Tab-separated table of C-alpha atoms in Angstrom:
chain	number	residue	atom	x	y	z
C	1	MET	CA	-74.424	-195.939	-102.392
C	2	ASN	CA	-76.288	-194.947	-105.458
C	3	ILE	CA	-76.740	-197.167	-108.333
C	4	ILE	CA	-78.431	-196.657	-111.422
C	5	PHE	CA	-79.855	-199.269	-113.543
C	6	HIS	CA	-79.964	-199.041	-117.395
C	7	LEU	CA	-83.513	-200.371	-118.727
C	8	MET	CA	-83.469	-200.212	-122.653
C	9	ILE	CA	-87.589	-199.554	-122.502
C	10	LEU	CA	-89.079	-196.128	-121.430
C	11	LEU	CA	-92.948	-197.481	-120.017
C	12	TYR	CA	-92.036	-200.511	-116.985
C	13	ALA	CA	-92.368	-201.364	-113.168
C	14	ALA	CA	-89.391	-201.878	-111.359
C	15	TRP	CA	-89.028	-202.967	-108.035
C	16	ILE	CA	-86.445	-204.659	-105.567
C	17	SER	CA	-86.661	-207.663	-103.201
C	18	ALA	CA	-85.864	-208.299	-99.576
C	19	ASN	CA	-82.503	-210.196	-99.047
C	20	PRO	CA	-82.286	-211.506	-95.157
C	21	GLU	CA	-78.926	-212.258	-95.339
C	22	PHE	CA	-77.489	-208.502	-94.297
C	23	ASN	CA	-73.862	-208.518	-95.232
C	24	SER	CA	-74.862	-209.494	-99.022
C	25	THR	CA	-73.440	-208.616	-101.858
C	26	GLN	CA	-76.330	-208.892	-104.132
C	27	LEU	CA	-79.354	-207.652	-105.107
C	28	ARG	CA	-82.412	-209.178	-106.687
C	29	PHE	CA	-84.243	-206.730	-108.594
C	30	GLY	CA	-87.503	-207.357	-110.938
C	31	TYR	CA	-88.539	-205.396	-114.135
C	32	SER	CA	-91.882	-205.347	-116.114
C	33	SER	CA	-93.383	-203.650	-119.495
C	34	LEU	CA	-96.197	-203.905	-121.769
C	35	THR	CA	-93.906	-205.729	-123.735
C	36	THR	CA	-91.591	-207.392	-121.377
C	37	PRO	CA	-92.838	-210.164	-119.348
C	38	THR	CA	-91.802	-210.172	-115.518
C	39	SER	CA	-88.221	-210.640	-115.589
C	40	ILE	CA	-85.875	-211.266	-112.242
C	41	TYR	CA	-81.846	-210.268	-111.455
C	42	ASP	CA	-79.317	-210.583	-108.978
C	43	TYR	CA	-77.209	-207.704	-109.146
C	44	ASP	CA	-73.254	-207.725	-107.540
C	45	LEU	CA	-72.746	-204.506	-105.925
C	46	ASN	CA	-69.143	-205.324	-106.602
C	47	THR	CA	-68.635	-206.326	-109.630
C	48	LYS	CA	-71.712	-204.262	-110.914
C	49	ARG	CA	-72.973	-206.620	-113.129
C	50	ARG	CA	-76.455	-208.168	-113.216
C	51	HIS	CA	-77.482	-211.911	-113.936
C	52	SER	CA	-80.431	-212.982	-115.208
C	53	LYS	CA	-82.437	-215.265	-112.630
C	54	ASN	CA	-85.789	-215.606	-114.315
C	55	ARG	CA	-88.030	-214.559	-116.858
C	56	MET	CA	-91.796	-215.455	-116.940
C	57	LYS	CA	-92.838	-217.654	-119.996
C	58	VAL	CA	-95.539	-216.065	-121.985
C	59	LEU	CA	-98.166	-219.034	-123.031
C	60	GLY	CA	-98.061	-219.929	-126.297
C	61	GLY	CA	-94.251	-220.206	-126.573
C	62	THR	CA	-93.618	-218.172	-129.215
C	63	PHE	CA	-93.508	-214.485	-127.527
C	64	ASP	CA	-90.457	-212.603	-128.867
C	65	SER	CA	-90.651	-208.846	-127.045
C	66	GLN	CA	-88.408	-207.901	-129.861
C	67	ASN	CA	-91.434	-208.089	-132.203
C	68	TYR	CA	-93.385	-205.287	-129.905
C	69	LEU	CA	-92.874	-201.585	-129.374
C	70	SER	CA	-94.415	-199.385	-126.244
C	71	GLU	CA	-95.141	-195.815	-126.463
C	72	ARG	CA	-96.918	-193.251	-124.313
C	73	ILE	CA	-99.116	-190.591	-126.010
C	74	MET	CA	-101.202	-187.893	-124.233
C	75	VAL	CA	-104.585	-187.411	-125.518
C	76	PRO	CA	-106.310	-184.122	-124.529
C	77	SER	CA	-110.028	-184.329	-122.878
C	78	ARG	CA	-113.146	-183.728	-124.865
C	79	ASP	CA	-112.475	-180.108	-122.884
C	80	GLU	CA	-108.869	-180.090	-124.161
C	81	SER	CA	-108.216	-179.047	-120.279
C	82	THR	CA	-106.294	-182.457	-119.327
C	83	ASN	CA	-104.130	-184.297	-121.119
C	84	ILE	CA	-104.638	-188.075	-120.500
C	85	PRO	CA	-101.710	-190.627	-120.994
C	86	VAL	CA	-102.365	-193.915	-123.046
C	87	SER	CA	-99.844	-196.273	-123.137
C	88	LEU	CA	-99.943	-198.084	-126.497
C	89	VAL	CA	-98.292	-201.614	-127.603
C	90	LEU	CA	-97.079	-202.052	-131.546
C	91	SER	CA	-96.214	-204.675	-133.176
C	92	GLN	CA	-92.973	-204.051	-135.228
C	93	ARG	CA	-94.100	-207.145	-138.076
C	94	LEU	CA	-96.414	-204.553	-139.820
């Protein structure tokens, strides 16, 4: 079975968690990014719907990921023989 998750961000880390219940129809997965705190979801394999289980709180309490944009650019090395990936986080408020 192939499952495709459409995440709205380009730069992220995603993982699946172990499920001790062999016949479960739930898949627990998580993801985080430069602009999104760690988020945990349950995905129902029958209904193909995901349900948010937990999202890490950011200290200060006023963080809104919609205020930020992440971007990856390639920067040439000094001798220009190699492109180096650089990840940026930009405020959309500027």
